[in-house]
Amino acid sequence: MRWLAALLATAGLLPAAHAQEPYYKIDTPDQIRESSRTLAYDLMLFYQGNKTGEIPGILPGPPTEHKGDYYWWEGGAMMGTYVDYWHLTGDTSYNHVVTEGMLHQVGPNEDYQPPNHTASLGNDDQGFWGMSAMLAAENKFPNPPEDQPQWLALAQAVFHTQAAPNRHDNTCNGGLRWQVPMTNAGYNYKNTIANACFFDIGARLARYTKNQTYADWAEKTFDWLWNVQYIDHDNWAVYDGGHVEHNCTDINRAQFSYNAALLLHGSAFMYNYTDGDEKWKNRIDNLLIGILRDFFPEDVAYEVPCEGHRGCSQDMLSFKGYVHRWMSVVTQIAPFTADKILPTLRKSAQAAVRQCVGPPTGRRCGFYWQQGEFVDPAVDKTSGAGEAMNVLAAVSSLLIDQADPPATNETGGISRGNFDAGTNSRDNVEPLAPITTADKAGAAILTILILGGFVGTWGWMSIGD
Ligand SMILES: *[C@@H]1O[C@H](CO)[C@@H](O)[C@H](O)[C@H]1NC(C)=O
Ligand SMILES: *[C@@H]1O[C@H](CO)[C@@H](O)[C@H](O)[C@H]1NC(C)=O
Ligand SMILES: *[C@@H]1O[C@H](CO)[C@@H](O)[C@H](O)[C@H]1NC(C)=O
Ligand SMILES: *[C@@H]1O[C@H](CO)[C@@H](O)[C@H](O)[C@H]1NC(C)=O
Ligand SMILES: *[C@@H]1O[C@H](CO)[C@@H](O)[C@H](O)[C@H]1NC(C)=O
Ligand SMILES: *[C@@H]1O[C@H](CO)[C@@H](O)[C@H](O)[C@H]1NC(C)=O
């Protein structure tokens, strides 16, 4: 997720449209279902993956190859949005698209590391696909055919590859790096989202399978994020990350909404798994105070680091939707939060639909919810799938109080798992270029040095020269 460039690029103020009567009505469950149906239809127009000759599972991209605006992970996030859409509304229209897309992208080792995308493969990118697979298991999304990988096993595969020793070196006392291949830019960054995805899948696997190993990893990962102070010890703000050559003390304090919301979501799963442990309740309470304070000014979702200066990247333009979906599920598995969360999400969704009045349909959605005015995604140099996904998520999640909570193996779950999934695939993450003997020797030295925690970026870059 390469957001830095976009964060720096600021756009000027844009002319505001006049306030209009909202196209979407969301006052009753029927209106919410009907609005969700249209929002889901419009979002699908950005997806080309079920057309002849196109690649299932992804939105047009990646930008690095000039194939479109979207990185690989966002297709996975979109699949998850439709897994929830089906769960919340009962509309099966897109289930076949989702199943096909999610299975096409599993990669040769069935662990969401397809070779096409290793050149920019982050633990977070893999994690987003893993979270969508986990969601399919929890929502009892129809199982893939018997001879295909199953949802729970796919989530386990993602988790197991990330728990492997080669992803956990001693720099900064532990934690996952952002990028997976050590040749990728960003390999020296240990960030919150990569660890939050891992934490979240661990917490959910613990609850689904009742296997304590997953809970231990989740707890260890949360503790690491706390100790490295990516979570502020005073106000529970959640920061973005730091670099291994600085022992992760050069903290980038940008606060992205999905980081905090994902830690809240995972904490709620741990709270539920531990049957209400006070420690996790305390974490939920504090993270929630921080989220409502920082990301919902006047009860409307707001992307703090970029929205004010209209500098949100394609990635960031999709965060509000995950935040709405994750917070909704929190109200099911940590029900004591419902009174605090649901009224805010409702007001935020109302603001979201108020700005969905763009041409040519009169119902197009932009990104800026607070003003209640449509800002054309094209004018704003954004292309729209994230914006459409956000509003679909915010509106459909209003049905959360009528939906089943996430299932577990003991409460009706139907997905088959595999405790060995992914354990043989950990090395298959190198870029596709042929490896020479000299490269292999260099890689071995690098591994030793990096695992020893002795070199920073410049150290290993100069070894390669
Ligand atoms: C792609 O999926 C959409 C939504 O289900 C459907 O309307 C469309 O006909 C599909 N296109 C093809 C070529 O299968
Ligand atoms: C990888 O890229 C090729 C060429 O664009 C495409 O045919 C194939 O479907 C892609 N594989 C995956 C898993 O996306
Ligand atoms: C690195 O930071 C951790 C806290 O995250 C601290 O415990 C450790 O002593 C630091 N190591 C060095 C070499 O400064
Ligand atoms: C755990 O989640 C279930 C819903 O699956 C809920 O009924 C239960 O109250 C939750 N447990 C706690 C301790 O809140
Ligand atoms: C899940 O439940 C099924 C019975 O519904 C049982 O056969 C299976 O062993 C359980 N799996 C795990 C991992 O507990
Ligand atoms: C729990 O999960 C771990 C990791 O997948 C696995 O090695 C172990 O066998 C599992 N334990 C049980 C009792 O299933």
Coordinates of C-alpha atoms and ligand atoms in Angstrom, one line a residue:
M1 CA 0.0 0.0 0.0
R2 CA 2.0 2.9 -1.3
W3 CA 0.3 5.9 0.2
L4 CA 3.3 8.2 0.9
A5 CA 3.4 9.8 -2.5
A6 CA -0.3 10.5 -2.5
L7 CA -0.1 11.8 1.0
L8 CA 2.3 14.4 -0.1
A9 CA 0.3 15.3 -3.2
T10 CA -2.3 17.8 -2.1
A11 CA -5.2 18.8 -4.3
G12 CA -6.8 22.3 -4.2
L13 CA -10.3 22.9 -2.9
L14 CA -13.0 21.9 -5.3
P15 CA -16.3 23.6 -6.1
A16 CA -19.1 22.1 -4.0
A17 CA -22.4 20.9 -5.5
H18 CA -25.7 22.1 -4.1
A19 CA -27.2 20.0 -1.4
Q20 CA -29.9 17.8 -2.8
E21 CA -32.4 15.3 -1.6
P22 CA -30.5 12.0 -1.1
Y23 CA -31.2 9.3 -3.7
Y24 CA -30.7 6.5 -1.1
K25 CA -33.2 6.1 1.7
I26 CA -32.0 4.2 4.8
D27 CA -34.8 4.7 7.4
T28 CA -36.2 1.2 7.4
P29 CA -34.6 -2.3 7.0
D30 CA -36.4 -2.6 3.6
Q31 CA -35.0 0.7 2.5
I32 CA -31.5 -0.3 3.7
R33 CA -31.7 -3.5 1.7
E34 CA -32.9 -1.8 -1.4
S35 CA -30.2 0.9 -1.2
S36 CA -27.6 -1.7 -0.5
R37 CA -28.7 -3.6 -3.6
T38 CA -28.2 -0.6 -5.8
L39 CA -24.9 0.3 -4.2
A40 CA -23.7 -3.3 -4.7
Y41 CA -24.7 -3.1 -8.4
D42 CA -22.9 0.2 -8.9
L43 CA -19.7 -1.0 -7.1
M44 CA -19.6 -4.1 -9.3
L45 CA -19.3 -1.8 -12.4
F46 CA -15.7 -1.1 -11.4
Y47 CA -14.9 -4.8 -11.5
Q48 CA -13.9 -6.4 -14.8
G49 CA -12.8 -9.7 -13.4
N50 CA -15.7 -11.8 -14.6
K51 CA -15.4 -10.7 -18.2
T52 CA -13.8 -12.8 -20.9
G53 CA -10.0 -12.4 -20.8
E54 CA -9.9 -10.5 -17.5
I55 CA -8.4 -11.7 -14.3
P56 CA -10.9 -12.8 -11.6
G57 CA -10.5 -11.4 -8.1
I58 CA -8.8 -8.1 -8.8
L59 CA -9.8 -4.5 -9.6
P60 CA -8.0 -3.0 -12.6
G61 CA -4.3 -2.7 -11.7
P62 CA -1.8 -2.7 -10.3
P63 CA -0.7 1.0 -10.9
T64 CA 3.0 0.0 -10.9
E65 CA 2.4 -2.0 -14.1
H66 CA 0.1 0.8 -15.5
K67 CA -2.8 -1.6 -15.6
G68 CA -5.2 0.4 -13.5
D69 CA -5.6 2.3 -10.3
Y70 CA -5.9 -0.5 -7.8
Y71 CA -3.4 -2.7 -5.9
W72 CA -4.0 -6.4 -5.6
W73 CA -5.1 -6.3 -2.0
E74 CA -8.1 -4.0 -2.7
G75 CA -9.7 -6.8 -4.8
G76 CA -9.5 -9.0 -1.7
A77 CA -11.0 -6.3 0.4
M78 CA -13.8 -5.9 -2.1
M79 CA -14.5 -9.6 -2.0
G80 CA -14.9 -9.4 1.7
T81 CA -17.3 -6.5 1.3
Y82 CA -19.5 -8.7 -0.8
V83 CA -19.2 -11.6 1.6
D84 CA -20.7 -9.2 4.2
Y85 CA -23.2 -7.8 1.8
W86 CA -24.6 -11.3 1.2
H87 CA -24.6 -12.1 4.9
L88 CA -26.4 -8.9 5.8
T89 CA -29.0 -8.7 3.0
G90 CA -29.4 -12.3 1.8
D91 CA -28.8 -11.2 -1.8
T92 CA -26.9 -14.0 -3.5
S93 CA -26.4 -12.2 -6.8
Y94 CA -22.7 -11.8 -6.5
N95 CA -21.7 -15.0 -4.7
H96 CA -20.5 -16.7 -7.8
V97 CA -18.3 -13.7 -8.7
V98 CA -16.8 -13.7 -5.2
T99 CA -16.1 -17.4 -5.1
E100 CA -14.5 -17.4 -8.5
G101 CA -12.4 -14.3 -7.6
M102 CA -11.3 -15.6 -4.2
L103 CA -10.3 -18.9 -5.5
H104 CA -8.5 -17.6 -8.6
Q105 CA -6.1 -15.5 -6.4
V106 CA -5.0 -18.2 -3.9
G107 CA -1.7 -18.8 -5.7
P108 CA 0.1 -22.2 -6.2
N109 CA 0.5 -22.9 -2.5
E110 CA -3.1 -21.9 -1.6
D111 CA -1.9 -19.1 0.7
Y112 CA -2.7 -15.9 -1.1
Q113 CA 0.8 -15.3 -2.4
P114 CA 0.3 -15.5 -6.2
P115 CA 3.6 -14.9 -8.1
N116 CA 2.0 -12.1 -10.1
H117 CA 2.0 -10.0 -7.0
T118 CA 5.1 -10.8 -5.0
A119 CA 6.8 -7.7 -6.4
S120 CA 4.7 -5.7 -4.1
L121 CA 3.6 -8.3 -1.6
G122 CA 3.1 -6.9 1.9
N123 CA 2.0 -9.0 4.9
D124 CA -1.0 -6.6 4.9
D125 CA -1.9 -7.4 1.3
Q126 CA -1.8 -11.1 1.9
G127 CA -3.6 -10.4 5.2
F128 CA -6.5 -8.7 3.6
W129 CA -7.2 -11.7 1.4
G130 CA -6.8 -13.9 4.5
M131 CA -9.3 -11.8 6.4
S132 CA -11.9 -12.1 3.6
A133 CA -11.4 -15.9 3.6
M134 CA -11.8 -15.9 7.4
L135 CA -15.0 -13.8 7.0
A136 CA -16.4 -16.3 4.5
A137 CA -15.9 -19.1 7.1
E138 CA -17.5 -17.0 9.9
N139 CA -20.4 -15.9 7.7
K140 CA -21.0 -19.5 6.5
F141 CA -20.5 -18.3 2.9
P142 CA -21.2 -21.2 0.6
N143 CA -18.2 -23.6 0.6
P144 CA -16.0 -23.9 -2.5
P145 CA -16.2 -27.3 -4.4
E146 CA -14.6 -30.1 -2.4
D147 CA -11.5 -30.3 -4.7
Q148 CA -10.8 -26.6 -4.1
P149 CA -9.2 -24.9 -1.1
Q150 CA -11.7 -24.2 1.7
W151 CA -12.2 -20.7 3.4
L152 CA -11.0 -21.7 6.8
A153 CA -7.9 -23.5 5.5
L154 CA -7.0 -20.4 3.4
A155 CA -7.2 -18.1 6.4
Q156 CA -5.0 -20.6 8.3
A157 CA -2.5 -20.8 5.4
V158 CA -2.1 -17.0 5.5
F159 CA -1.7 -17.1 9.2
H160 CA 0.8 -20.0 9.3
T161 CA 3.0 -18.4 6.6
Q162 CA 3.1 -15.2 8.6
A163 CA 3.8 -17.0 11.9
A164 CA 6.8 -18.8 10.3
P165 CA 10.2 -18.0 11.8
N166 CA 11.4 -16.3 8.6
R167 CA 8.8 -13.6 9.0
H168 CA 9.7 -12.8 12.7
D169 CA 13.3 -11.6 13.1
N170 CA 14.6 -9.9 16.3
T171 CA 14.8 -6.3 15.0
C172 CA 12.6 -4.1 17.1
N173 CA 12.2 -7.1 19.5
G174 CA 9.9 -8.9 17.1
G175 CA 6.8 -8.1 14.9
L176 CA 6.2 -8.5 11.2
R177 CA 7.8 -6.4 8.6
W178 CA 5.6 -4.6 6.1
Q179 CA 6.9 -6.3 2.9
V180 CA 7.4 -10.0 2.5
P181 CA 10.3 -10.4 0.0
M182 CA 13.4 -8.8 1.3
T183 CA 14.2 -7.1 -2.0
N184 CA 10.9 -5.1 -1.9
A185 CA 11.1 -1.4 -0.9
G186 CA 9.6 -1.2 2.5
Y187 CA 11.1 -4.4 3.8
N188 CA 12.8 -2.3 6.5
Y189 CA 9.5 -0.9 7.8
K190 CA 7.6 -2.7 10.6
N191 CA 4.1 -1.3 10.5
T192 CA 0.9 -1.5 12.3
I193 CA -1.4 -2.7 9.5
A194 CA 0.8 -5.8 8.8
N195 CA 0.8 -6.8 12.4
A196 CA -2.9 -5.8 12.9
C197 CA -4.0 -8.2 10.1
F198 CA -1.9 -11.0 11.6
F199 CA -3.3 -10.2 15.1
D200 CA -6.8 -10.1 13.8
I201 CA -6.7 -13.4 11.9
G202 CA -5.1 -15.0 14.9
A203 CA -7.8 -13.8 17.2
R204 CA -10.5 -15.0 14.9
L205 CA -8.9 -18.4 14.3
A206 CA -8.6 -18.9 18.0
R207 CA -12.3 -18.2 18.4
Y208 CA -13.4 -20.3 15.4
T209 CA -11.2 -23.3 16.2
K210 CA -10.7 -23.0 19.9
N211 CA -7.0 -23.6 19.4
Q212 CA -5.0 -21.6 22.0
T213 CA -1.9 -21.4 19.7
Y214 CA -3.6 -18.8 17.6
A215 CA -4.6 -16.8 20.7
D216 CA -1.0 -16.9 22.0
W217 CA 0.2 -15.4 18.7
A218 CA -2.5 -12.8 18.7
E219 CA -1.7 -11.7 22.3
K220 CA 2.0 -11.6 21.6
T221 CA 1.4 -9.4 18.5
F222 CA -0.8 -7.0 20.4
D223 CA 1.8 -6.8 23.2
W224 CA 4.5 -6.0 20.6
L225 CA 2.5 -3.2 19.1
W226 CA 2.0 -1.8 22.6
N227 CA 5.6 -2.2 23.6
V228 CA 7.0 -0.6 20.5
Q229 CA 4.5 2.3 21.2
Y230 CA 2.7 2.2 17.9
I231 CA -0.3 2.4 20.3
D232 CA 0.1 5.6 22.3
H233 CA 0.3 4.8 26.0
D234 CA -1.5 8.0 27.0
N235 CA -4.4 8.4 24.5
W236 CA -4.5 5.1 22.6
A237 CA -4.0 6.8 19.3
V238 CA -2.6 4.2 16.8
Y239 CA 0.3 5.2 14.7
D240 CA 1.6 3.8 11.4
G241 CA 5.0 2.2 12.0
G242 CA 8.8 2.6 12.2
H243 CA 12.0 1.4 10.6
V244 CA 14.2 -1.5 11.8
E245 CA 17.4 0.5 11.4
H246 CA 16.0 2.8 14.1
N247 CA 14.8 0.0 16.3
C248 CA 11.3 1.2 15.3
T249 CA 11.6 4.3 17.4
D250 CA 11.3 6.7 14.4
I251 CA 7.5 6.4 14.6
N252 CA 5.5 7.7 11.7
R253 CA 2.6 9.2 13.7
A254 CA 0.1 9.3 10.8
Q255 CA -3.1 7.9 12.2
F256 CA -5.1 5.8 9.6
S257 CA -8.6 4.8 10.7
Y258 CA -8.2 1.1 9.6
N259 CA -5.2 0.6 11.9
A260 CA -7.1 1.5 15.0
A261 CA -10.4 -0.2 13.9
L262 CA -8.6 -3.5 13.1
L263 CA -7.0 -3.6 16.5
L264 CA -10.4 -3.0 18.0
H265 CA -11.9 -5.8 15.9
G266 CA -9.2 -8.3 16.8
S267 CA -9.5 -7.3 20.5
A268 CA -13.2 -8.0 20.4
F269 CA -12.6 -11.5 19.1
M270 CA -10.0 -12.0 21.9
Y271 CA -12.5 -10.7 24.4
N272 CA -15.1 -13.1 23.1
Y273 CA -12.7 -16.0 22.9
T274 CA -11.6 -15.4 26.5
D275 CA -15.2 -15.2 27.6
G276 CA -15.0 -11.6 28.6
D277 CA -11.4 -11.2 30.0
E278 CA -11.0 -7.7 31.6
K279 CA -7.7 -7.1 29.9
W280 CA -9.4 -7.3 26.5
K281 CA -12.4 -5.3 27.7
N282 CA -10.0 -2.6 28.8
R283 CA -8.3 -2.6 25.4
I284 CA -11.7 -2.4 23.6
D285 CA -12.8 0.5 25.8
N286 CA -9.7 2.5 25.2
L287 CA -9.3 1.9 21.5
L288 CA -13.0 2.7 21.0
I289 CA -12.7 6.0 22.9
G290 CA -9.7 6.9 20.6
I291 CA -11.5 5.9 17.4
L292 CA -14.7 7.8 18.2
R293 CA -12.6 10.8 19.2
D294 CA -10.3 10.8 16.2
F295 CA -12.1 9.3 13.3
F296 CA -15.8 10.3 13.9
P297 CA -15.8 14.1 14.4
E298 CA -19.5 15.0 14.6
D299 CA -20.3 11.2 14.3
V300 CA -19.1 11.1 10.6
A301 CA -16.3 8.9 9.4
Y302 CA -13.2 11.1 8.6
E303 CA -9.8 9.9 7.3
V304 CA -7.6 12.0 9.5
P305 CA -4.1 12.0 7.8
C306 CA -5.3 12.8 4.3
E307 CA -9.0 13.9 4.0
G308 CA -8.5 17.5 5.1
H309 CA -6.1 18.4 2.3
R310 CA -7.7 16.0 -0.2
G311 CA -4.6 13.9 -0.4
C312 CA -6.0 10.4 0.1
S313 CA -4.4 7.7 -2.0
Q314 CA -6.5 5.0 -3.7
D315 CA -5.8 2.7 -0.7
M316 CA -6.9 5.3 1.8
L317 CA -10.1 6.0 -0.1
S318 CA -11.4 2.6 0.9
F319 CA -10.7 2.7 4.7
K320 CA -14.0 4.1 5.9
G321 CA -15.8 1.0 4.7
Y322 CA -13.6 -1.4 6.6
V323 CA -14.0 0.7 9.7
H324 CA -17.8 0.6 9.5
R325 CA -17.9 -3.2 8.8
W326 CA -15.4 -4.0 11.6
M327 CA -17.0 -1.8 14.2
S328 CA -20.4 -3.4 13.4
V329 CA -19.1 -6.9 14.1
V330 CA -17.6 -5.6 17.3
T331 CA -21.1 -4.9 18.5
Q332 CA -22.1 -8.5 18.1
I333 CA -19.1 -10.2 19.9
A334 CA -18.6 -7.5 22.5
P335 CA -22.2 -6.5 22.9
F336 CA -21.5 -4.0 25.7
T337 CA -20.1 -1.7 23.0
A338 CA -23.3 -1.6 20.9
D339 CA -24.8 1.5 22.6
K340 CA -21.6 3.4 22.0
I341 CA -21.0 2.3 18.4
L342 CA -24.3 1.9 16.6
P343 CA -25.7 5.4 16.9
T344 CA -22.5 6.8 15.5
L345 CA -22.4 4.4 12.6
R346 CA -26.0 5.3 11.8
K347 CA -25.3 9.0 11.7
S348 CA -22.1 8.4 9.7
A349 CA -24.0 6.3 7.1
Q350 CA -26.6 9.0 6.8
A351 CA -23.9 11.5 6.0
A352 CA -22.4 9.0 3.5
V353 CA -25.6 8.6 1.5
R354 CA -26.3 12.4 1.6
Q355 CA -23.4 13.0 -0.8
C356 CA -24.3 10.1 -3.2
V357 CA -26.0 12.4 -5.7
G358 CA -23.4 12.5 -8.4
P359 CA -24.1 12.4 -12.2
P360 CA -24.9 10.8 -14.5
T361 CA -27.1 8.5 -12.4
G362 CA -27.8 11.0 -9.7
R363 CA -26.7 8.4 -7.1
R364 CA -22.9 8.3 -7.6
C365 CA -20.9 8.4 -4.4
G366 CA -17.8 10.5 -3.6
F367 CA -15.5 10.3 -0.6
Y368 CA -16.2 13.4 1.5
W369 CA -19.0 12.6 3.8
Q370 CA -18.7 15.5 6.3
Q371 CA -19.9 18.3 4.0
G372 CA -22.8 16.3 2.6
E373 CA -21.8 17.4 -0.9
F374 CA -20.8 15.2 -3.8
V375 CA -17.2 15.8 -5.0
D376 CA -16.7 14.1 -8.3
P377 CA -14.1 11.4 -7.8
A378 CA -12.7 12.2 -11.3
V379 CA -12.2 15.8 -10.5
D380 CA -10.5 14.8 -7.3
K381 CA -8.1 12.4 -9.2
T382 CA -9.7 9.3 -7.6
S383 CA -11.5 6.7 -9.5
G384 CA -14.3 5.5 -7.4
A385 CA -14.3 1.9 -6.3
G386 CA -13.1 2.7 -2.8
E387 CA -15.7 5.4 -2.4
A388 CA -18.5 3.1 -3.7
M389 CA -17.2 0.3 -1.4
N390 CA -17.3 2.6 1.7
V391 CA -20.9 3.6 1.2
L392 CA -22.0 0.0 0.5
A393 CA -20.3 -1.1 3.7
A394 CA -21.7 1.7 5.8
V395 CA -25.3 1.2 4.5
S396 CA -25.4 -2.6 4.5
S397 CA -23.8 -2.8 8.0
L398 CA -26.9 -1.0 9.4
L399 CA -28.5 -4.4 9.2
I400 CA -26.0 -5.8 11.7
D401 CA -28.5 -6.2 14.6
Q402 CA -30.6 -8.6 12.4
A403 CA -27.6 -10.7 11.2
D404 CA -26.1 -13.8 12.8
P405 CA -22.8 -13.2 14.7
P406 CA -19.7 -14.7 13.3
A407 CA -19.9 -18.5 13.5
T408 CA -17.4 -20.8 15.1
N409 CA -16.8 -24.5 14.5
E410 CA -19.0 -25.2 17.5
T411 CA -21.8 -22.8 16.6
G412 CA -22.7 -24.0 13.1
G413 CA -19.6 -23.2 11.2
I414 CA -19.4 -25.2 8.0
S415 CA -15.9 -24.5 6.7
R416 CA -13.2 -27.2 6.9
G417 CA -9.8 -26.2 8.2
N418 CA -6.3 -27.6 8.0
F419 CA -3.8 -27.1 10.8
D420 CA -1.0 -27.7 8.3
A421 CA -2.1 -25.3 5.7
G422 CA 0.6 -23.1 4.3
T423 CA 3.4 -24.7 6.3
N424 CA 5.3 -25.8 3.2
S425 CA 5.0 -22.6 1.3
R426 CA 7.0 -20.2 3.3
D427 CA 9.9 -19.9 0.9
N428 CA 7.9 -19.3 -2.2
V429 CA 7.8 -15.6 -1.9
E430 CA 10.9 -14.5 -3.8
P431 CA 10.4 -12.4 -6.9
L432 CA 10.2 -14.4 -10.2
A433 CA 13.7 -13.5 -11.5
P434 CA 16.0 -16.5 -11.9
I435 CA 18.3 -16.9 -8.9
T436 CA 22.0 -17.2 -9.5
T437 CA 24.5 -18.8 -7.2
A438 CA 26.0 -15.5 -6.3
D439 CA 22.5 -14.2 -5.4
K440 CA 21.9 -17.2 -3.2
A441 CA 25.1 -16.7 -1.3
G442 CA 24.3 -13.0 -0.9
A443 CA 20.8 -13.8 0.3
A444 CA 22.1 -16.2 2.9
I445 CA 24.5 -13.5 4.2
L446 CA 21.7 -11.0 4.2
T447 CA 19.4 -13.3 6.1
I448 CA 22.1 -13.9 8.8
L449 CA 22.7 -10.2 9.1
I450 CA 19.1 -9.1 9.1
L451 CA 18.1 -11.8 11.5
G452 CA 21.0 -10.7 13.7
G453 CA 19.6 -7.2 13.5
F454 CA 22.9 -5.6 12.6
V455 CA 22.1 -3.8 9.3
G456 CA 19.9 -1.1 8.2
T457 CA 18.8 -0.2 4.7
W458 CA 22.1 1.2 3.5
G459 CA 24.0 -1.7 4.9
W460 CA 22.2 -4.3 2.8
M461 CA 21.8 -2.2 -0.2
S462 CA 25.5 -1.7 -0.5
I463 CA 26.2 -5.4 -0.1
G464 CA 24.2 -5.9 -3.2
D465 CA 26.4 -3.5 -5.3
Ligands
LIG1 C1 -20.4 -10.5 -14.2 O1 -21.1 -10.5 -13.0 C2 -22.3 -9.6 -13.0 C3 -22.8 -9.6 -11.6 O2 -23.2 -10.8 -11.2 C4 -23.3 -10.1 -14.0 O3 -24.3 -9.2 -14.1 C5 -22.6 -10.2 -15.4 O4 -23.4 -10.7 -16.3 C6 -21.3 -11.0 -15.3 N1 -20.6 -11.0 -16.6 C7 -20.2 -12.1 -17.1 C8 -19.5 -12.0 -18.5 O5 -20.3 -13.2 -16.6
LIG2 C1 -1.3 -13.7 -13.5 O1 -1.1 -12.8 -14.7 C2 -1.5 -13.5 -15.9 C3 -1.1 -12.6 -17.0 O2 -1.7 -11.3 -16.8 C4 -2.9 -13.9 -15.9 O3 -3.3 -14.6 -17.0 C5 -3.2 -14.8 -14.7 O4 -4.6 -15.1 -14.6 C6 -2.7 -14.1 -13.4 N1 -2.9 -15.0 -12.3 C7 -3.5 -14.6 -11.2 C8 -3.6 -15.6 -10.1 O5 -4.1 -13.6 -11.1
LIG3 C1 14.6 -1.5 21.0 O1 13.4 -1.1 21.5 C2 12.8 -1.9 22.4 C3 11.4 -1.5 22.7 O2 10.7 -1.6 21.6 C4 13.7 -2.0 23.7 O3 13.2 -2.9 24.6 C5 15.1 -2.4 23.2 O4 16.0 -2.3 24.3 C6 15.6 -1.5 22.1 N1 16.9 -2.1 21.6 C7 17.9 -1.3 21.4 C8 19.1 -2.0 20.8 O5 17.9 -0.1 21.6
LIG4 C1 -19.5 -13.6 22.4 O1 -20.2 -13.5 21.2 C2 -21.6 -14.0 21.3 C3 -22.1 -13.9 19.9 O2 -21.5 -14.9 19.1 C4 -22.4 -13.2 22.3 O3 -23.7 -13.8 22.4 C5 -21.7 -13.3 23.6 O4 -22.4 -12.5 24.6 C6 -20.2 -12.8 23.5 N1 -19.5 -13.0 24.8 C7 -19.2 -12.0 25.6 C8 -18.4 -12.3 26.8 O5 -19.6 -10.9 25.4
LIG5 C1 -15.4 -29.0 14.0 O1 -16.6 -29.6 14.3 C2 -16.8 -30.8 13.7 C3 -18.2 -31.3 14.0 O2 -19.2 -30.3 13.7 C4 -15.8 -31.8 14.2 O3 -15.9 -33.0 13.5 C5 -14.4 -31.2 13.9 O4 -13.4 -32.1 14.5 C6 -14.3 -29.9 14.5 N1 -13.0 -29.3 14.2 C7 -12.2 -28.7 15.0 C8 -10.9 -28.2 14.5 O5 -12.5 -28.7 16.2
LIG6 C1 -3.4 -25.8 17.0 O1 -2.9 -25.1 15.9 C2 -1.5 -25.3 15.7 C3 -1.1 -24.4 14.6 O2 -1.8 -24.6 13.4 C4 -1.3 -26.8 15.3 O3 0.1 -27.0 15.1 C5 -1.8 -27.6 16.4 O4 -1.7 -29.0 16.1 C6 -3.2 -27.3 16.8 N1 -3.6 -28.0 18.0 C7 -4.7 -28.8 18.0 C8 -5.0 -29.4 19.3 O5 -5.4 -29.0 17.1

